[in-house]
Every structure is written in C-alpha cells, then in structure tokens.
Amino acid sequence: MMPAYHFLAQELREEMSNLEQVIPLAQRAIAGAERHPTDQDLYISSAALSLHSFYSGVEKMFLSIAERVDGSVPQGPRWHTDLLNQMVYDLPDIRPSVVSSPTRDALHEYRSFRHLVRNVYTYSLSPKKVKALVDDLPDVWAAVKQDLARFLAFLDAAARAEVEE
C-alpha cells in the first residue's frame, strides 16, 4: 500500500502548480488597470479575486497538513490566523516547520486581504493596496515555494522510510 505522505506530497505539488497560474492572472489584471484607467474597477476586481484565490490555495495546503500530519486543525473565530501560525511550528517527532516566520508574516497580509475581499464590495477596495499586493506576490510566492520544497523533502523522506519498514 502507498503511504499517506506520498498522497499528501502529490496533492501539495498539484496545488502549487495551480497557484503558479494565479500570479500571472493577477499581474495581467493590474497591467489592464494601468492601460485602461476608465475600466480600472473591473481590473482591480479581477486582481482581488486572484489574490483571494492565491491565499485560499495556500490555506488549502496548510489545512491538509494540519489534518493529515499534525492531526490538529485550529477551531474558533481566529482559526485562519491560528492555522497560519501553526505552520511555523517545528513539531519534534511530527514534522519540521512548514514555512518560516518571515514567510508567515508576508502571508498574513494576503490572509487579511482575503478576509477583506470576502466582506466588502470590490469597488471599495483600494487600487493602490491591490497593486502593492500583486507587485509583492512573486517574491512572496518564491518564499512559500522555497519553504514548501523543504517541507516536501521531509514528506518524501518520511514516505520512503514508511515503505522501507
């Protein structure tokens, strides 16, 4: 039987591939807003949706890790923040940290923005804020990918060890 960590690693890789597609969409939306200022609201809404999708995808990966590796998913009104914080923890005999503290801090901005998008009309979003988040997205994604690559190496090693037993 194939170990559970093999499945999780594959799911994480697939989600990472999906997230790779979100970044250019957000960047194209911002470029469109700059080229067509009279339709800026449409492009900003599109960029905001891409930013929402980005963090939702990252959070989906974190939920899978919390459920299937940690065996503990935060509950309550702050669960989104608590989940993000949980991914920084190095849990001896369970797993290494999933992301670094600086990566977590950067992702916190996207988590907060995703919450905002869910709770306001997109026409009330600050184009300047949306543009700043999109401009930072490639660097944030690079940090997330680097951290996840390290975590995936752990999952792969754990899965191999499980097979060898």
XYZ file of N, CA and C in Angstrom:
495
model
N 0.849 -1.193 0.000
C 0.000 0.000 0.000
C 0.888 1.248 0.000
N 0.473 2.273 -0.710
C 1.238 3.503 -0.792
C 1.037 4.341 0.468
N 2.117 4.818 1.076
C 1.991 5.611 2.311
C 1.213 6.912 2.101
N 0.561 7.328 3.167
C -0.270 8.536 3.124
C 0.533 9.783 2.755
N 1.805 9.851 3.172
C 2.603 11.036 2.862
C 2.864 11.173 1.369
N 2.895 10.073 0.639
C 3.032 10.162 -0.820
C 1.836 10.902 -1.416
N 0.661 10.556 -0.945
C -0.555 11.217 -1.448
C -0.562 12.708 -1.094
N -0.225 13.007 0.143
C -0.200 14.401 0.571
C 0.819 15.189 -0.244
N 2.011 14.640 -0.431
C 3.040 15.340 -1.208
C 2.548 15.610 -2.624
N 1.886 14.643 -3.216
C 1.366 14.836 -4.578
C 0.284 15.918 -4.605
N -0.588 15.905 -3.620
C -1.630 16.944 -3.547
C -1.019 18.329 -3.393
N 0.000 18.449 -2.558
C 0.657 19.741 -2.364
C 1.320 20.205 -3.659
N 1.955 19.300 -4.351
C 2.593 19.667 -5.628
C 1.552 20.113 -6.655
N 0.438 19.437 -6.686
C -0.631 19.816 -7.616
C -1.177 21.204 -7.282
N -1.381 21.465 -6.002
C -1.882 22.787 -5.592
C -0.859 23.870 -5.908
N 0.414 23.549 -5.723
C 1.456 24.523 -6.064
C 1.421 24.843 -7.560
N 1.190 23.839 -8.361
C 1.081 24.047 -9.801
C -0.108 24.953 -10.127
N -1.211 24.742 -9.440
C -2.386 25.609 -9.628
C -2.071 27.050 -9.242
N -1.352 27.221 -8.151
C -1.027 28.574 -7.691
C -0.100 29.295 -8.666
N 0.738 28.551 -9.352
C 1.624 29.155 -10.360
C 0.818 29.896 -11.423
N -0.400 29.455 -11.677
C -1.232 30.067 -12.705
C -1.935 31.335 -12.225
N -2.074 31.473 -10.918
C -2.808 32.610 -10.354
C -1.993 33.904 -10.450
N -0.705 33.809 -10.275
C 0.146 35.007 -10.233
C 0.102 35.788 -11.548
N 0.285 35.135 -12.699
C 0.197 35.911 -13.946
C -1.182 36.520 -14.186
N -2.225 35.856 -13.704
C -3.571 36.439 -13.845
C -3.674 37.750 -13.072
N -3.163 37.742 -11.852
C -3.194 38.963 -11.038
C -2.364 40.061 -11.690
N -1.201 39.693 -12.215
C -0.331 40.680 -12.858
C -0.966 41.246 -14.125
N -1.631 40.389 -14.906
C -2.319 40.866 -16.114
C -3.457 41.815 -15.755
N -4.150 41.530 -14.654
C -5.248 42.406 -14.234
C -4.721 43.790 -13.860
N -3.611 43.830 -13.146
C -3.027 45.134 -12.778
C -2.545 45.868 -14.028
N -1.933 45.157 -14.948
C -1.493 45.789 -16.195
C -2.699 46.351 -16.951
N -3.794 45.607 -16.964
C -5.011 46.087 -17.616
C -5.557 47.340 -16.954
N -5.500 47.376 -15.629
C -5.972 48.567 -14.890
C -5.144 49.787 -15.251
N -3.855 49.585 -15.453
C -2.975 50.707 -15.802
C -3.186 51.155 -17.251
N -3.499 50.204 -18.129
C -3.726 50.541 -19.548
C -5.105 51.150 -19.802
N -6.073 50.779 -18.967
C -7.456 51.205 -19.173
C -8.014 51.815 -17.890
N -7.582 53.019 -17.554
C -7.997 53.626 -16.276
C -9.509 53.798 -16.129
N -10.231 53.942 -17.227
C -11.682 54.103 -17.104
C -12.363 52.803 -16.680
N -11.709 51.690 -16.927
C -12.235 50.387 -16.512
C -11.437 49.791 -15.350
N -10.732 50.644 -14.653
C -9.855 50.191 -13.574
C -10.589 49.314 -12.558
N -11.820 49.664 -12.250
C -12.558 48.894 -11.234
C -12.712 47.424 -11.634
N -12.919 47.163 -12.921
C -13.050 45.786 -13.390
C -11.742 45.014 -13.216
N -10.648 45.661 -13.557
C -9.350 45.002 -13.456
C -8.930 44.807 -11.998
N -9.228 45.789 -11.167
C -8.889 45.672 -9.741
C -9.706 44.545 -9.111
N -10.969 44.432 -9.500
C -11.791 43.323 -9.001
C -11.202 41.988 -9.413
N -10.729 41.898 -10.633
C -10.114 40.667 -11.119
C -8.830 40.355 -10.342
N -8.014 41.361 -10.127
C -6.770 41.164 -9.370
C -7.082 40.740 -7.936
N -8.114 41.347 -7.348
C -8.506 41.000 -5.982
C -8.963 39.541 -5.907
N -9.701 39.102 -6.907
C -10.138 37.705 -6.935
C -8.940 36.764 -7.055
N -7.948 37.148 -7.851
C -6.742 36.330 -7.966
C -5.981 36.281 -6.648
N -5.907 37.408 -5.946
C -5.247 37.422 -4.638
C -6.005 36.542 -3.649
N -7.326 36.605 -3.716
C -8.177 35.745 -2.882
C -7.878 34.281 -3.193
N -7.806 33.944 -4.463
C -7.514 32.568 -4.872
C -6.135 32.128 -4.404
N -5.170 33.024 -4.484
C -3.815 32.701 -4.053
C -3.818 32.271 -2.591
N -4.354 33.106 -1.724
C -4.292 32.738 -0.309
C -5.174 31.521 -0.015
N -6.301 31.413 -0.677
C -7.159 30.242 -0.471
C -6.423 28.953 -0.827
N -5.642 28.977 -1.902
C -4.862 27.808 -2.286
C -3.786 27.478 -1.265
N -3.101 28.507 -0.777
C -2.082 28.299 0.253
C -2.738 27.725 1.506
N -3.865 28.295 1.897
C -4.551 27.818 3.096
C -5.050 26.386 2.926
N -5.469 26.038 1.730
C -5.908 24.665 1.452
C -4.762 23.682 1.733
N -3.553 24.045 1.316
C -2.396 23.189 1.592
C -2.148 23.089 3.095
N -2.235 24.215 3.778
C -1.992 24.219 5.214
C -3.037 23.386 5.959
N -4.270 23.443 5.509
C -5.323 22.625 6.133
C -5.028 21.134 5.963
N -4.584 20.753 4.779
C -4.247 19.350 4.551
C -3.118 18.900 5.465
N -2.121 19.742 5.636
C -1.004 19.410 6.519
C -1.480 19.313 7.968
N -2.287 20.272 8.391
C -2.797 20.258 9.768
C -3.619 19.004 10.037
N -4.457 18.631 9.089
C -5.323 17.451 9.263
C -4.527 16.154 9.224
N -3.656 16.022 8.219
C -3.069 14.711 7.929
C -1.695 14.484 8.531
N -1.020 15.552 8.919
C 0.287 15.381 9.552
C 0.203 15.752 11.028
N -0.304 16.942 11.309
C -0.373 17.407 12.697
C -1.464 16.692 13.485
N -2.551 16.342 12.797
C -3.689 15.746 13.488
C -4.438 16.750 14.333
N -4.294 18.032 13.973
C -4.940 19.093 14.755
C -5.202 20.306 13.870
N -6.485 20.634 13.710
C -6.882 21.810 12.937
C -7.466 22.824 13.907
N -6.955 24.060 13.876
C -7.486 25.075 14.778
C -8.991 25.277 14.612
N -9.630 25.654 15.688
C -11.070 25.919 15.704
C -11.302 27.348 16.201
N -12.526 27.790 16.078
C -12.899 29.085 16.632
C -12.787 30.216 15.645
N -13.110 31.423 16.107
C -13.189 32.574 15.208
C -11.833 33.011 14.629
N -10.735 32.618 15.243
C -9.406 33.002 14.754
C -8.688 31.841 14.063
N -9.448 30.839 13.615
C -8.798 29.638 13.116
C -7.905 29.888 11.911
N -8.267 30.861 11.063
C -7.444 31.148 9.883
C -6.054 31.648 10.311
N -6.030 32.558 11.259
C -4.766 33.086 11.783
C -4.007 32.005 12.536
N -4.722 31.248 13.352
C -4.080 30.187 14.121
C -3.468 29.124 13.212
N -4.147 28.798 12.119
C -3.615 27.822 11.174
C -2.314 28.330 10.560
N -2.316 29.581 10.149
C -1.107 30.161 9.568
C 0.038 30.112 10.579
N -0.240 30.474 11.821
C 0.788 30.418 12.860
C 1.258 28.992 13.111
N 0.351 28.041 13.068
C 0.689 26.637 13.304
C 1.726 26.142 12.299
N 1.693 26.673 11.086
C 2.607 26.205 10.051
C 4.056 26.601 10.322
N 4.276 27.528 11.244
C 5.634 27.951 11.608
C 6.236 27.019 12.652
N 5.397 26.331 13.387
C 5.877 25.495 14.480
C 6.687 24.309 13.980
N 7.809 24.102 14.630
C 8.606 22.901 14.435
C 8.110 21.922 15.487
N 7.521 20.831 15.047
C 6.912 19.870 15.970
C 7.793 18.621 16.031
N 8.688 18.546 17.020
C 9.588 17.390 17.112
C 8.807 16.076 17.082
N 9.369 15.111 16.374
C 8.783 13.778 16.202
C 7.512 13.786 15.358
N 7.117 14.953 14.840
C 5.944 15.020 13.957
C 6.348 15.589 12.598
N 6.852 16.824 12.619
C 7.243 17.469 11.363
C 8.084 18.706 11.644
N 8.869 19.147 10.639
C 9.545 20.442 10.764
C 8.544 21.559 10.469
N 8.963 22.785 10.636
C 8.083 23.899 10.265
C 7.767 23.798 8.773
N 6.605 24.259 8.414
C 6.196 24.242 7.007
C 6.685 25.513 6.330
N 6.532 26.641 7.002
C 7.026 27.922 6.488
C 7.809 28.628 7.583
N 8.658 29.534 7.159
C 9.445 30.334 8.095
C 8.590 31.468 8.661
N 9.069 32.073 9.721
C 8.356 33.226 10.297
C 8.231 34.380 9.307
N 9.298 34.736 8.560
C 9.127 35.813 7.569
C 8.087 35.479 6.493
N 8.053 34.221 6.065
C 7.053 33.828 5.067
C 5.660 33.936 5.669
N 5.502 33.463 6.893
C 4.215 33.586 7.584
C 3.783 35.044 7.675
N 4.711 35.919 8.023
C 4.377 37.339 8.154
C 3.911 37.923 6.826
N 4.576 37.537 5.744
C 4.159 38.012 4.414
C 2.788 37.458 4.055
N 2.565 36.180 4.350
C 1.268 35.563 4.037
C 0.142 36.162 4.867
N 0.463 36.655 6.029
C -0.563 37.273 6.878
C -1.265 38.417 6.139
N -0.510 39.166 5.348
C -1.096 40.265 4.559
C -2.126 39.731 3.564
N -1.830 38.613 2.946
C -2.738 38.021 1.962
C -3.950 37.390 2.640
N -3.738 36.826 3.835
C -4.860 36.278 4.607
C -5.811 37.410 4.987
N -5.261 38.505 5.467
C -6.082 39.662 5.850
C -6.838 40.225 4.653
N -6.144 40.300 3.521
C -6.786 40.828 2.320
C -7.894 39.900 1.850
N -7.666 38.603 1.903
C -8.692 37.646 1.501
C -9.938 37.834 2.363
N -9.726 38.060 3.658
C -10.850 38.305 4.563
C -11.593 39.576 4.137
N -10.846 40.602 3.781
C -11.452 41.859 3.340
C -12.281 41.637 2.075
N -11.729 40.924 1.109
C -12.439 40.671 -0.153
C -13.755 39.952 0.109
N -13.749 39.051 1.081
C -14.961 38.300 1.400
C -16.028 39.154 2.073
N -15.619 40.299 2.623
C -16.547 41.055 3.452
C -16.882 42.458 2.982
N -16.343 42.867 1.832
C -16.687 44.190 1.299
C -16.982 44.061 -0.200
N -17.583 45.073 -0.736
C -17.764 45.122 -2.180
C -16.424 45.452 -2.825
N -16.123 44.796 -3.934
C -14.810 45.005 -4.544
C -14.602 46.447 -5.007
N -15.664 47.167 -5.304
C -15.475 48.557 -5.737
C -14.936 49.431 -4.621
N -14.995 48.956 -3.381
C -14.473 49.759 -2.272
C -13.017 49.422 -1.931
N -12.424 48.490 -2.663
C -11.028 48.138 -2.418
C -10.097 49.239 -2.926
N -9.002 49.408 -2.235
C -8.001 50.392 -2.641
C -7.163 49.839 -3.796
N -7.240 50.478 -4.973
C -6.411 50.011 -6.091
C -4.919 49.998 -5.738
N -4.509 50.965 -4.940
C -3.108 51.045 -4.531
C -2.709 49.823 -3.694
N -3.576 49.414 -2.775
C -3.315 48.247 -1.931
C -3.295 46.965 -2.775
N -4.260 46.828 -3.686
C -4.313 45.651 -4.546
C -3.042 45.579 -5.390
N -2.645 46.693 -5.971
C -1.435 46.716 -6.795
C -0.211 46.342 -5.971
N -0.100 46.858 -4.758
C 1.060 46.541 -3.907
C 1.124 45.041 -3.602
N -0.024 44.456 -3.310
C -0.055 43.017 -3.027
C 0.317 42.198 -4.263
N -0.174 42.620 -5.421
C 0.168 41.915 -6.664
C 1.656 42.089 -6.976
N 2.180 43.286 -6.769
C 3.595 43.526 -7.028
C 4.488 42.652 -6.135
N 4.067 42.427 -4.899
C 4.844 41.613 -3.956
C 4.628 40.110 -4.146
N 3.588 39.749 -4.864
C 3.198 38.348 -4.981
C 4.310 37.421 -5.501
N 5.053 37.786 -6.530
C 6.111 36.871 -6.983
C 7.150 36.563 -5.898
N 7.545 37.570 -5.132
C 8.528 37.346 -4.064
C 7.937 36.508 -2.929
N 6.690 36.783 -2.585
C 6.030 36.003 -1.531
C 5.881 34.558 -1.981
N 5.466 34.363 -3.217
C 5.308 33.006 -3.738
C 6.655 32.284 -3.779
N 7.722 32.989 -4.140
C 9.051 32.367 -4.162
C 9.441 31.886 -2.757
N 9.137 32.680 -1.742
C 9.441 32.283 -0.363
C 8.600 31.081 0.056
N 7.324 31.099 -0.309
C 6.439 29.975 0.017
C 6.948 28.712 -0.671
N 7.285 28.821 -1.956
C 7.775 27.655 -2.708
C 9.058 27.102 -2.092
N 9.954 27.984 -1.704
C 11.215 27.543 -1.095
C 10.934 26.784 0.210
N 10.063 27.332 1.036
C 9.715 26.675 2.300
C 9.009 25.350 2.044
N 8.085 25.333 1.092
C 7.356 24.106 0.786
C 8.263 23.043 0.175
N 9.261 23.444 -0.586
C 10.201 22.473 -1.152
C 10.927 21.738 -0.022
N 11.316 22.478 0.995
C 11.961 21.867 2.160
C 10.995 20.921 2.863
N 9.732 21.347 3.012
C 8.743 20.501 3.672
C 8.430 19.263 2.830
N 8.360 19.427 1.525
C 8.113 18.282 0.642
C 9.260 17.272 0.713
N 10.481 17.759 0.890
C 11.613 16.835 1.059
C 11.420 16.000 2.323
N 10.923 16.635 3.383
C 10.612 15.890 4.611
C 9.540 14.836 4.344
N 8.453 15.223 3.664
C 7.378 14.269 3.379
C 7.881 13.100 2.532
N 8.682 13.405 1.530
C 9.207 12.345 0.669
C 10.086 11.389 1.458
N 10.938 11.922 2.320
C 11.813 11.075 3.137
C 10.986 10.233 4.106
N 9.968 10.842 4.714
C 9.108 10.094 5.647
C 8.353 9.003 4.913
N 7.896 9.273 3.716
C 7.166 8.270 2.934
C 8.086 7.115 2.554
N 9.319 7.448 2.155
C 10.291 6.381 1.808
C 10.602 5.520 3.026
N 10.769 6.163 4.172
C 11.065 5.428 5.408
C 9.906 4.505 5.752
N 8.687 4.985 5.523
C 7.498 4.176 5.817
C 7.435 2.947 4.911
N 7.833 3.096 3.652
C 7.831 1.994 2.695
C 8.892 0.961 3.081
N 10.044 1.445 3.531
C 11.152 0.555 3.875
C 10.894 -0.243 5.143
N 9.970 0.175 5.962
C 9.683 -0.536 7.223
C 9.028 -1.860 7.023
